[in-house]
CSV table of N, CA and C and ligand atoms in Angstrom, one decimal:
chain,number,residue,atom,x,y,z
A,1,MET,N,0.9,-1.2,0.0
A,1,MET,CA,0.0,0.0,0.0
A,1,MET,C,0.9,1.3,0.0
A,2,VAL,N,0.6,2.2,-0.9
A,2,VAL,CA,1.4,3.4,-0.9
A,2,VAL,C,0.8,4.5,0.0
A,3,SER,N,1.6,5.3,0.6
A,3,SER,CA,1.1,6.3,1.6
A,3,SER,C,0.5,7.4,0.7
A,4,LYS,N,-0.3,8.3,1.3
A,4,LYS,CA,-1.0,9.4,0.6
A,4,LYS,C,0.1,10.3,0.0
A,5,LYS,N,1.2,10.5,0.7
A,5,LYS,CA,2.3,11.4,0.2
A,5,LYS,C,2.9,10.8,-1.0
A,6,VAL,N,3.3,9.5,-1.0
A,6,VAL,CA,3.9,8.8,-2.2
A,6,VAL,C,2.9,8.8,-3.3
A,7,GLU,N,1.6,8.5,-3.0
A,7,GLU,CA,0.6,8.4,-4.1
A,7,GLU,C,0.5,9.8,-4.8
A,8,ASN,N,0.5,10.9,-4.0
A,8,ASN,CA,0.4,12.2,-4.6
A,8,ASN,C,1.6,12.5,-5.4
A,9,ALA,N,2.8,12.1,-4.9
A,9,ALA,CA,4.0,12.3,-5.7
A,9,ALA,C,4.0,11.6,-7.0
A,10,LEU,N,3.5,10.4,-7.0
A,10,LEU,CA,3.4,9.5,-8.2
A,10,LEU,C,2.4,10.1,-9.2
A,11,ASN,N,1.3,10.6,-8.6
A,11,ASN,CA,0.2,11.2,-9.5
A,11,ASN,C,0.7,12.4,-10.2
A,12,SER,N,1.6,13.2,-9.4
A,12,SER,CA,2.1,14.4,-10.0
A,12,SER,C,3.1,14.0,-11.1
A,13,GLN,N,3.8,12.9,-11.0
A,13,GLN,CA,4.7,12.4,-12.0
A,13,GLN,C,3.9,11.9,-13.2
A,14,VAL,N,2.8,11.3,-12.9
A,14,VAL,CA,1.9,10.9,-14.1
A,14,VAL,C,1.6,12.1,-14.9
A,15,ALA,N,1.2,13.2,-14.3
A,15,ALA,CA,0.9,14.4,-15.0
A,15,ALA,C,2.1,15.0,-15.9
A,16,LYS,N,3.3,14.8,-15.2
A,16,LYS,CA,4.5,15.3,-16.0
A,16,LYS,C,4.8,14.4,-17.2
A,17,GLU,N,4.7,13.1,-16.9
A,17,GLU,CA,5.0,12.2,-18.1
A,17,GLU,C,3.9,12.4,-19.2
A,18,ALA,N,2.7,12.6,-18.8
A,18,ALA,CA,1.6,12.9,-19.8
A,18,ALA,C,1.9,14.1,-20.5
A,19,MET,N,2.4,15.2,-19.8
A,19,MET,CA,2.7,16.5,-20.5
A,19,MET,C,3.9,16.3,-21.4
A,20,SER,N,4.8,15.5,-21.0
A,20,SER,CA,6.0,15.2,-21.9
A,20,SER,C,5.5,14.6,-23.2
A,21,SER,N,4.6,13.7,-23.1
A,21,SER,CA,4.0,13.0,-24.3
A,21,SER,C,3.4,14.0,-25.2
A,22,GLN,N,2.7,14.9,-24.6
A,22,GLN,CA,2.0,16.0,-25.3
A,22,GLN,C,2.9,16.9,-26.0
A,23,VAL,N,4.0,17.3,-25.3
A,23,VAL,CA,5.0,18.2,-25.8
A,23,VAL,C,5.7,17.6,-27.0
A,24,TYR,N,6.1,16.3,-26.9
A,24,TYR,CA,6.8,15.6,-28.0
A,24,TYR,C,5.8,15.5,-29.2
A,25,LEU,N,4.5,15.3,-28.9
A,25,LEU,CA,3.6,15.2,-30.0
A,25,LEU,C,3.5,16.5,-30.8
A,26,ALA,N,3.5,17.5,-30.1
A,26,ALA,CA,3.4,18.9,-30.8
A,26,ALA,C,4.7,19.1,-31.6
A,27,MET,N,5.8,18.8,-31.0
A,27,MET,CA,7.1,18.9,-31.7
A,27,MET,C,7.1,18.0,-33.0
A,28,ALA,N,6.5,16.8,-32.9
A,28,ALA,CA,6.5,15.9,-34.0
A,28,ALA,C,5.6,16.5,-35.1
A,29,SER,N,4.6,17.0,-34.8
A,29,SER,CA,3.7,17.6,-35.8
A,29,SER,C,4.3,18.8,-36.5
A,30,TRP,N,5.1,19.6,-35.7
A,30,TRP,CA,5.8,20.7,-36.3
A,30,TRP,C,6.8,20.3,-37.3
A,31,ALA,N,7.6,19.3,-36.9
A,31,ALA,CA,8.7,18.7,-37.7
A,31,ALA,C,8.1,18.1,-39.0
A,32,GLU,N,7.0,17.4,-38.9
A,32,GLU,CA,6.3,16.8,-40.1
A,32,GLU,C,5.9,17.9,-41.0
A,33,VAL,N,5.4,19.0,-40.5
A,33,VAL,CA,5.0,20.1,-41.4
A,33,VAL,C,6.3,20.8,-42.0
A,34,GLN,N,7.4,20.7,-41.3
A,34,GLN,CA,8.6,21.3,-41.9
A,34,GLN,C,9.3,20.3,-43.0
A,35,GLY,N,8.7,19.1,-43.1
A,35,GLY,CA,9.3,18.2,-44.1
A,35,GLY,C,10.4,17.4,-43.5
A,36,LEU,N,10.6,17.5,-42.2
A,36,LEU,CA,11.7,16.8,-41.4
A,36,LEU,C,11.1,15.5,-41.0
A,37,GLU,N,11.0,14.6,-42.0
A,37,GLU,CA,10.4,13.2,-41.7
A,37,GLU,C,11.0,12.4,-40.6
A,38,GLY,N,12.3,12.3,-40.7
A,38,GLY,CA,13.1,11.5,-39.7
A,38,GLY,C,12.9,12.1,-38.3
A,39,VAL,N,13.0,13.4,-38.2
A,39,VAL,CA,12.9,14.0,-36.9
A,39,VAL,C,11.4,13.8,-36.3
A,40,ALA,N,10.5,13.9,-37.3
A,40,ALA,CA,9.1,13.7,-36.9
A,40,ALA,C,8.8,12.3,-36.4
A,41,GLN,N,9.4,11.4,-37.1
A,41,GLN,CA,9.2,9.9,-36.7
A,41,GLN,C,9.8,9.7,-35.3
A,42,PHE,N,11.0,10.3,-35.1
A,42,PHE,CA,11.7,10.1,-33.8
A,42,PHE,C,10.8,10.7,-32.7
A,43,LEU,N,10.2,11.9,-33.0
A,43,LEU,CA,9.5,12.6,-31.9
A,43,LEU,C,8.1,11.9,-31.7
A,44,TYR,N,7.5,11.4,-32.7
A,44,TYR,CA,6.2,10.7,-32.6
A,44,TYR,C,6.4,9.4,-31.7
A,45,ARG,N,7.5,8.7,-32.1
A,45,ARG,CA,7.8,7.5,-31.3
A,45,ARG,C,8.2,7.9,-29.8
A,46,HIS,N,8.8,9.0,-29.7
A,46,HIS,CA,9.2,9.4,-28.3
A,46,HIS,C,7.9,9.8,-27.5
A,47,SER,N,7.0,10.4,-28.2
A,47,SER,CA,5.7,10.7,-27.5
A,47,SER,C,5.0,9.5,-27.1
A,48,ASP,N,5.1,8.4,-27.8
A,48,ASP,CA,4.5,7.1,-27.4
A,48,ASP,C,5.2,6.5,-26.2
A,49,GLU,N,6.6,6.8,-26.2
A,49,GLU,CA,7.3,6.2,-25.1
A,49,GLU,C,6.9,6.9,-23.7
A,50,GLU,N,6.7,8.2,-23.9
A,50,GLU,CA,6.3,9.0,-22.7
A,50,GLU,C,4.8,8.5,-22.2
A,51,ARG,N,4.1,8.2,-23.2
A,51,ARG,CA,2.8,7.6,-22.7
A,51,ARG,C,2.9,6.3,-22.0
A,52,MET,N,3.8,5.5,-22.5
A,52,MET,CA,4.1,4.3,-21.8
A,52,MET,C,4.6,4.6,-20.4
A,53,HIS,N,5.5,5.6,-20.2
A,53,HIS,CA,6.0,5.9,-18.9
A,53,HIS,C,4.8,6.4,-18.0
A,54,THR,N,3.8,7.1,-18.6
A,54,THR,CA,2.7,7.5,-17.9
A,54,THR,C,1.8,6.3,-17.4
A,55,LEU,N,1.6,5.4,-18.3
A,55,LEU,CA,0.8,4.2,-18.0
A,55,LEU,C,1.4,3.3,-17.0
A,56,LYS,N,2.7,3.2,-17.1
A,56,LYS,CA,3.5,2.3,-16.1
A,56,LYS,C,3.2,2.8,-14.7
A,57,LEU,N,3.3,4.1,-14.5
A,57,LEU,CA,3.1,4.7,-13.2
A,57,LEU,C,1.6,4.6,-12.8
A,58,MET,N,0.7,4.8,-13.7
A,58,MET,CA,-0.7,4.6,-13.3
A,58,MET,C,-1.0,3.2,-12.9
A,59,HIS,N,-0.5,2.2,-13.6
A,59,HIS,CA,-0.8,0.8,-13.2
A,59,HIS,C,-0.2,0.5,-11.8
A,60,TYR,N,1.0,1.1,-11.6
A,60,TYR,CA,1.7,0.8,-10.3
A,60,TYR,C,0.8,1.4,-9.2
A,61,ILE,N,0.4,2.7,-9.3
A,61,ILE,CA,-0.4,3.4,-8.3
A,61,ILE,C,-1.6,2.6,-8.0
A,62,ASN,N,-2.3,2.1,-9.0
A,62,ASN,CA,-3.5,1.4,-8.8
A,62,ASN,C,-3.3,0.0,-8.2
A,63,GLU,N,-2.2,-0.6,-8.6
A,63,GLU,CA,-1.9,-2.0,-8.0
A,63,GLU,C,-1.5,-1.9,-6.5
A,64,ARG,N,-1.0,-0.7,-6.1
A,64,ARG,CA,-0.5,-0.5,-4.8
A,64,ARG,C,-1.6,0.1,-3.9
A,65,GLY,N,-2.9,0.1,-4.2
A,65,GLY,CA,-3.9,0.6,-3.5
A,65,GLY,C,-4.3,2.0,-3.5
A,66,GLY,N,-3.6,2.7,-4.5
A,66,GLY,CA,-3.9,4.1,-4.7
A,66,GLY,C,-4.9,4.3,-5.9
A,67,HIS,N,-5.1,5.5,-6.3
A,67,HIS,CA,-5.9,5.8,-7.4
A,67,HIS,C,-5.2,6.7,-8.4
A,68,ALA,N,-4.8,6.2,-9.6
A,68,ALA,CA,-4.1,7.0,-10.6
A,68,ALA,C,-5.1,8.0,-11.2
A,69,GLU,N,-4.7,9.3,-11.2
A,69,GLU,CA,-5.5,10.3,-11.7
A,69,GLU,C,-5.1,10.7,-13.2
A,70,VAL,N,-6.1,10.9,-14.0
A,70,VAL,CA,-5.8,11.4,-15.4
A,70,VAL,C,-5.8,13.0,-15.3
A,71,PRO,N,-4.6,13.6,-15.6
A,71,PRO,CA,-4.5,15.0,-15.4
A,71,PRO,C,-5.0,15.8,-16.6
A,72,ALA,N,-5.4,17.1,-16.3
A,72,ALA,CA,-5.7,18.1,-17.3
A,72,ALA,C,-4.4,18.5,-17.9
A,73,LEU,N,-4.3,18.7,-19.2
A,73,LEU,CA,-3.1,19.1,-19.8
A,73,LEU,C,-3.2,20.4,-20.5
A,74,ALA,N,-2.2,21.2,-20.4
A,74,ALA,CA,-2.1,22.5,-21.1
A,74,ALA,C,-1.7,22.2,-22.6
A,75,ALA,N,-2.1,23.1,-23.5
A,75,ALA,CA,-1.7,22.9,-24.9
A,75,ALA,C,-0.2,23.3,-25.0
A,76,PRO,N,0.6,22.4,-25.6
A,76,PRO,CA,2.1,22.7,-25.7
A,76,PRO,C,2.2,23.7,-26.9
A,77,PRO,N,3.5,24.3,-26.9
A,77,PRO,CA,3.8,25.3,-28.0
A,77,PRO,C,3.6,24.6,-29.3
A,78,ARG,N,3.0,25.4,-30.2
A,78,ARG,CA,2.7,24.8,-31.6
A,78,ARG,C,3.8,25.0,-32.6
A,79,LYS,N,4.5,26.2,-32.4
A,79,LYS,CA,5.5,26.5,-33.4
A,79,LYS,C,6.9,26.5,-32.7
A,80,MET,N,7.9,26.1,-33.5
A,80,MET,CA,9.3,26.1,-33.0
A,80,MET,C,10.0,27.0,-34.0
A,81,LYS,N,11.2,27.5,-33.6
A,81,LYS,CA,12.0,28.4,-34.5
A,81,LYS,C,12.9,27.4,-35.4
A,82,HIS,N,13.5,26.5,-34.7
A,82,HIS,CA,14.5,25.7,-35.4
A,82,HIS,C,14.6,24.4,-34.7
A,83,VAL,N,15.0,23.4,-35.5
A,83,VAL,CA,15.1,22.0,-34.9
A,83,VAL,C,16.1,22.0,-33.7
A,84,MET,N,17.0,22.9,-33.8
A,84,MET,CA,18.0,23.0,-32.6
A,84,MET,C,17.2,23.4,-31.4
A,85,ASP,N,16.2,24.3,-31.4
A,85,ASP,CA,15.4,24.7,-30.3
A,85,ASP,C,14.6,23.5,-29.8
A,86,VAL,N,14.2,22.7,-30.7
A,86,VAL,CA,13.4,21.5,-30.3
A,86,VAL,C,14.3,20.6,-29.3
A,87,PHE,N,15.5,20.4,-29.8
A,87,PHE,CA,16.3,19.4,-29.0
A,87,PHE,C,16.9,20.1,-27.7
A,88,LYS,N,17.0,21.4,-27.7
A,88,LYS,CA,17.4,22.1,-26.6
A,88,LYS,C,16.3,22.0,-25.5
A,89,SER,N,15.1,22.2,-26.0
A,89,SER,CA,14.0,22.1,-25.0
A,89,SER,C,13.8,20.8,-24.5
A,90,ILE,N,14.0,19.7,-25.4
A,90,ILE,CA,13.9,18.3,-24.9
A,90,ILE,C,14.9,18.0,-23.8
A,91,LEU,N,16.2,18.5,-24.0
A,91,LEU,CA,17.2,18.2,-23.0
A,91,LEU,C,16.8,18.9,-21.7
A,92,GLN,N,16.3,20.1,-21.7
A,92,GLN,CA,15.9,20.9,-20.5
A,92,GLN,C,14.8,20.1,-19.8
A,93,GLN,N,13.8,19.7,-20.6
A,93,GLN,CA,12.6,18.9,-20.1
A,93,GLN,C,13.1,17.6,-19.4
A,94,GLU,N,14.0,16.9,-20.1
A,94,GLU,CA,14.5,15.6,-19.5
A,94,GLU,C,15.3,15.8,-18.2
A,95,VAL,N,16.1,16.9,-18.2
A,95,VAL,CA,16.8,17.2,-16.9
A,95,VAL,C,15.8,17.5,-15.8
A,96,GLU,N,14.8,18.2,-16.1
A,96,GLU,CA,13.8,18.4,-15.1
A,96,GLU,C,13.0,17.2,-14.7
A,97,VAL,N,12.7,16.3,-15.6
A,97,VAL,CA,12.1,15.0,-15.2
A,97,VAL,C,13.0,14.2,-14.3
A,98,SER,N,14.3,14.2,-14.7
A,98,SER,CA,15.3,13.4,-13.8
A,98,SER,C,15.2,14.0,-12.4
A,99,GLN,N,15.2,15.3,-12.3
A,99,GLN,CA,15.1,15.9,-10.9
A,99,GLN,C,13.8,15.5,-10.2
A,100,ASP,N,12.7,15.4,-10.9
A,100,ASP,CA,11.5,15.0,-10.3
A,100,ASP,C,11.6,13.6,-9.8
A,101,ILE,N,12.1,12.7,-10.7
A,101,ILE,CA,12.3,11.3,-10.4
A,101,ILE,C,13.2,11.2,-9.1
A,102,ASN,N,14.3,11.9,-9.1
A,102,ASN,CA,15.1,11.9,-7.9
A,102,ASN,C,14.4,12.3,-6.6
A,103,ALA,N,13.5,13.3,-6.7
A,103,ALA,CA,12.8,13.7,-5.6
A,103,ALA,C,11.9,12.7,-5.1
A,104,ILE,N,11.3,11.9,-6.0
A,104,ILE,CA,10.4,10.8,-5.6
A,104,ILE,C,11.2,9.7,-4.9
A,105,VAL,N,12.3,9.4,-5.4
A,105,VAL,CA,13.2,8.4,-4.8
A,105,VAL,C,13.6,8.8,-3.4
A,106,ASP,N,13.9,10.1,-3.3
A,106,ASP,CA,14.2,10.6,-2.0
A,106,ASP,C,13.0,10.5,-1.0
A,107,LEU,N,11.9,10.8,-1.5
A,107,LEU,CA,10.7,10.7,-0.6
A,107,LEU,C,10.4,9.3,-0.2
A,108,CYS,N,10.6,8.3,-1.2
A,108,CYS,CA,10.4,6.9,-0.9
A,108,CYS,C,11.3,6.5,0.4
A,109,LEU,N,12.6,7.0,0.3
A,109,LEU,CA,13.5,6.6,1.4
A,109,LEU,C,13.0,7.2,2.7
A,110,LYS,N,12.5,8.5,2.6
A,110,LYS,CA,12.1,9.1,3.9
A,110,LYS,C,10.8,8.4,4.5
A,111,GLU,N,10.0,7.9,3.5
A,111,GLU,CA,8.7,7.2,3.9
A,111,GLU,C,9.0,5.7,4.2
A,112,LYS,N,10.2,5.3,4.0
A,112,LYS,CA,10.5,3.9,4.1
A,112,LYS,C,9.7,3.0,3.1
A,113,ASP,N,9.4,3.5,1.9
A,113,ASP,CA,8.6,2.8,1.0
A,113,ASP,C,9.6,2.1,0.0
A,114,TYR,N,10.1,1.0,0.4
A,114,TYR,CA,11.2,0.4,-0.4
A,114,TYR,C,10.7,-0.2,-1.7
A,115,THR,N,9.4,-0.6,-1.7
A,115,THR,CA,8.8,-1.2,-2.9
A,115,THR,C,8.7,-0.2,-4.0
A,116,THR,N,8.2,1.1,-3.6
A,116,THR,CA,8.2,2.1,-4.6
A,116,THR,C,9.6,2.5,-5.0
A,117,HIS,N,10.5,2.6,-4.1
A,117,HIS,CA,11.9,2.9,-4.3
A,117,HIS,C,12.4,2.0,-5.4
A,118,ASN,N,12.2,0.7,-5.3
A,118,ASN,CA,12.6,-0.3,-6.2
A,118,ASN,C,12.0,0.0,-7.6
A,119,PHE,N,10.6,0.2,-7.6
A,119,PHE,CA,9.9,0.4,-8.8
A,119,PHE,C,10.5,1.7,-9.5
A,120,MET,N,10.9,2.7,-8.8
A,120,MET,CA,11.4,4.0,-9.4
A,120,MET,C,12.7,3.8,-10.0
A,121,GLN,N,13.5,2.7,-9.7
A,121,GLN,CA,14.8,2.6,-10.3
A,121,GLN,C,14.8,2.5,-11.8
A,122,TRP,N,13.7,1.9,-12.3
A,122,TRP,CA,13.5,1.8,-13.8
A,122,TRP,C,13.5,3.2,-14.4
A,123,TYR,N,12.8,4.1,-13.7
A,123,TYR,CA,12.8,5.5,-14.2
A,123,TYR,C,14.1,6.2,-14.1
A,124,VAL,N,14.8,5.9,-13.0
A,124,VAL,CA,16.2,6.5,-12.8
A,124,VAL,C,17.0,6.1,-14.0
A,125,ALA,N,17.1,4.8,-14.4
A,125,ALA,CA,17.9,4.3,-15.5
A,125,ALA,C,17.4,4.9,-16.8
A,126,GLU,N,16.2,4.9,-16.9
A,126,GLU,CA,15.5,5.5,-18.2
A,126,GLU,C,16.0,6.9,-18.4
A,127,GLN,N,16.0,7.7,-17.3
A,127,GLN,CA,16.4,9.2,-17.4
A,127,GLN,C,17.8,9.3,-17.9
A,128,ILE,N,18.7,8.4,-17.4
A,128,ILE,CA,20.1,8.5,-17.9
A,128,ILE,C,20.1,8.4,-19.4
A,129,GLU,N,19.4,7.4,-19.9
A,129,GLU,CA,19.3,7.2,-21.3
A,129,GLU,C,18.6,8.4,-22.1
A,130,GLU,N,17.6,8.9,-21.6
A,130,GLU,CA,16.9,10.0,-22.2
A,130,GLU,C,17.8,11.3,-22.3
A,131,GLU,N,18.5,11.5,-21.2
A,131,GLU,CA,19.3,12.7,-21.2
A,131,GLU,C,20.5,12.5,-22.2
A,132,ARG,N,21.0,11.2,-22.2
A,132,ARG,CA,22.2,11.0,-23.1
A,132,ARG,C,21.8,11.2,-24.5
A,133,LEU,N,20.6,10.7,-24.9
A,133,LEU,CA,20.1,10.8,-26.2
A,133,LEU,C,19.9,12.3,-26.6
A,134,ALA,N,19.3,13.1,-25.8
A,134,ALA,CA,19.1,14.5,-26.0
A,134,ALA,C,20.4,15.2,-26.3
A,135,ARG,N,21.4,14.8,-25.4
A,135,ARG,CA,22.7,15.5,-25.5
A,135,ARG,C,23.4,15.1,-26.8
A,136,THR,N,23.3,13.8,-27.2
A,136,THR,CA,23.9,13.4,-28.5
A,136,THR,C,23.3,14.1,-29.7
A,137,MET,N,21.9,14.3,-29.6
A,137,MET,CA,21.3,14.9,-30.8
A,137,MET,C,21.8,16.4,-30.9
A,138,LEU,N,21.8,17.0,-29.7
A,138,LEU,CA,22.3,18.4,-29.7
A,138,LEU,C,23.7,18.6,-30.1
A,139,ASP,N,24.6,17.7,-29.8
A,139,ASP,CA,26.0,17.8,-30.2
A,139,ASP,C,26.0,17.6,-31.7
A,140,LYS,N,25.2,16.8,-32.3
A,140,LYS,CA,25.3,16.6,-33.8
A,140,LYS,C,24.7,17.9,-34.4
A,141,LEU,N,23.6,18.5,-33.9
A,141,LEU,CA,23.0,19.7,-34.4
A,141,LEU,C,24.1,20.8,-34.3
A,142,ASN,N,24.8,20.9,-33.2
A,142,ASN,CA,25.8,21.9,-33.0
A,142,ASN,C,26.9,21.8,-34.2
A,143,MET,N,27.2,20.6,-34.5
A,143,MET,CA,28.2,20.4,-35.5
A,143,MET,C,27.7,20.8,-36.8
A,144,ILE,N,26.4,20.5,-37.1
A,144,ILE,CA,25.8,20.8,-38.4
A,144,ILE,C,25.7,22.4,-38.6
A,145,GLY,N,25.3,23.1,-37.5
A,145,GLY,CA,25.1,24.5,-37.6
A,145,GLY,C,24.0,24.9,-38.6
A,146,GLU,N,24.3,25.7,-39.5
A,146,GLU,CA,23.3,26.2,-40.5
A,146,GLU,C,23.4,25.4,-41.8
A,147,ASP,N,24.2,24.4,-41.9
A,147,ASP,CA,24.5,23.6,-43.1
A,147,ASP,C,23.2,22.7,-43.5
A,148,LYS,N,22.6,23.2,-44.6
A,148,LYS,CA,21.4,22.5,-44.9
A,148,LYS,C,21.6,21.0,-45.3
A,149,GLY,N,22.7,20.8,-45.9
A,149,GLY,CA,23.0,19.4,-46.3
A,149,GLY,C,23.2,18.5,-45.1
A,150,GLY,N,23.8,19.1,-44.0
A,150,GLY,CA,24.0,18.4,-42.8
A,150,GLY,C,22.7,18.1,-42.1
A,151,LEU,N,21.7,19.0,-42.2
A,151,LEU,CA,20.4,18.8,-41.5
A,151,LEU,C,19.7,17.7,-42.4
A,152,TYR,N,19.9,17.7,-43.6
A,152,TYR,CA,19.3,16.7,-44.5
A,152,TYR,C,19.7,15.3,-44.1
A,153,LEU,N,21.0,15.2,-43.8
A,153,LEU,CA,21.6,13.9,-43.4
A,153,LEU,C,21.2,13.5,-42.0
A,154,PHE,N,21.1,14.5,-41.1
A,154,PHE,CA,20.7,14.2,-39.7
A,154,PHE,C,19.3,13.7,-39.8
A,155,ASP,N,18.4,14.4,-40.6
A,155,ASP,CA,17.0,13.9,-40.7
A,155,ASP,C,16.9,12.4,-41.2
A,156,ARG,N,17.8,12.2,-42.3
A,156,ARG,CA,17.7,10.8,-42.8
A,156,ARG,C,18.3,9.7,-41.8
A,157,ASP,N,19.3,10.2,-41.1
A,157,ASP,CA,19.8,9.3,-40.0
A,157,ASP,C,18.7,8.9,-39.0
A,158,LEU,N,17.9,9.9,-38.6
A,158,LEU,CA,16.9,9.7,-37.6
A,158,LEU,C,15.9,8.8,-38.1
A,159,LYS,N,15.7,8.8,-39.5
A,159,LYS,CA,14.6,7.9,-40.0
A,159,LYS,C,15.2,6.4,-39.9
A,160,ALA,N,16.5,6.2,-40.2
A,160,ALA,CA,17.1,4.9,-40.1
A,160,ALA,C,17.1,4.5,-38.7
A,161,PHE,N,17.4,5.4,-37.7
A,161,PHE,CA,17.5,5.2,-36.3
A,161,PHE,C,16.1,4.6,-35.8
A,162,GLY,N,15.1,5.2,-36.4
A,162,GLY,CA,13.7,4.7,-36.0
A,162,GLY,C,13.4,3.3,-36.5
A,163,SER,N,13.9,3.0,-37.7
A,163,SER,CA,13.5,1.7,-38.2
A,163,SER,C,14.4,0.6,-37.8
A,164,ALA,N,15.6,1.0,-37.2
A,164,ALA,CA,16.5,0.0,-36.7
A,164,ALA,C,16.0,-0.5,-35.2
A,165,GLU,N,15.2,0.3,-34.6
A,165,GLU,CA,14.8,-0.1,-33.2
A,165,GLU,C,13.8,-1.2,-33.1
B,1,LIG,FE1,9.5,10.0,-19.3
B,1,LIG,FE2,11.3,11.5,-21.0
B,1,LIG,O1,10.8,11.2,-19.4
């Protein structure tokens, strides 16, 4: 059984993961309109992953005697300036999510909730990967700069990245 404190913290994380899915979805739609097919595919897929993160938390809350809440979500930004801004904001978002996850892990220890602590380790590992991926993408985009040919190849690589998974 989860305590009310832990349940509230997990529900607040449900809202954050759902919002991440929403933000990635808006970015994907923007990229698709720009003709960046590979970037769009990458972002659509990532939006699905964030939904999976949301559902995993919801099932856990319900299995542990709590009640997972479906949050109200704000509309994410519709337009981006440049693909670089997309990945900068992804990195910032993922760093914030990692901090949220760490805060829950910390709360679990304070509450002596070792079951939820164990469950949250999956998210800790996932965040390392999410941050790494965002940094790798940003490094590549920094190298490309304003080179249109480079952006074309970046987009094409992301398409292949998607189909290889
Ligand atoms: Fe589920 Fe990208 O954090």
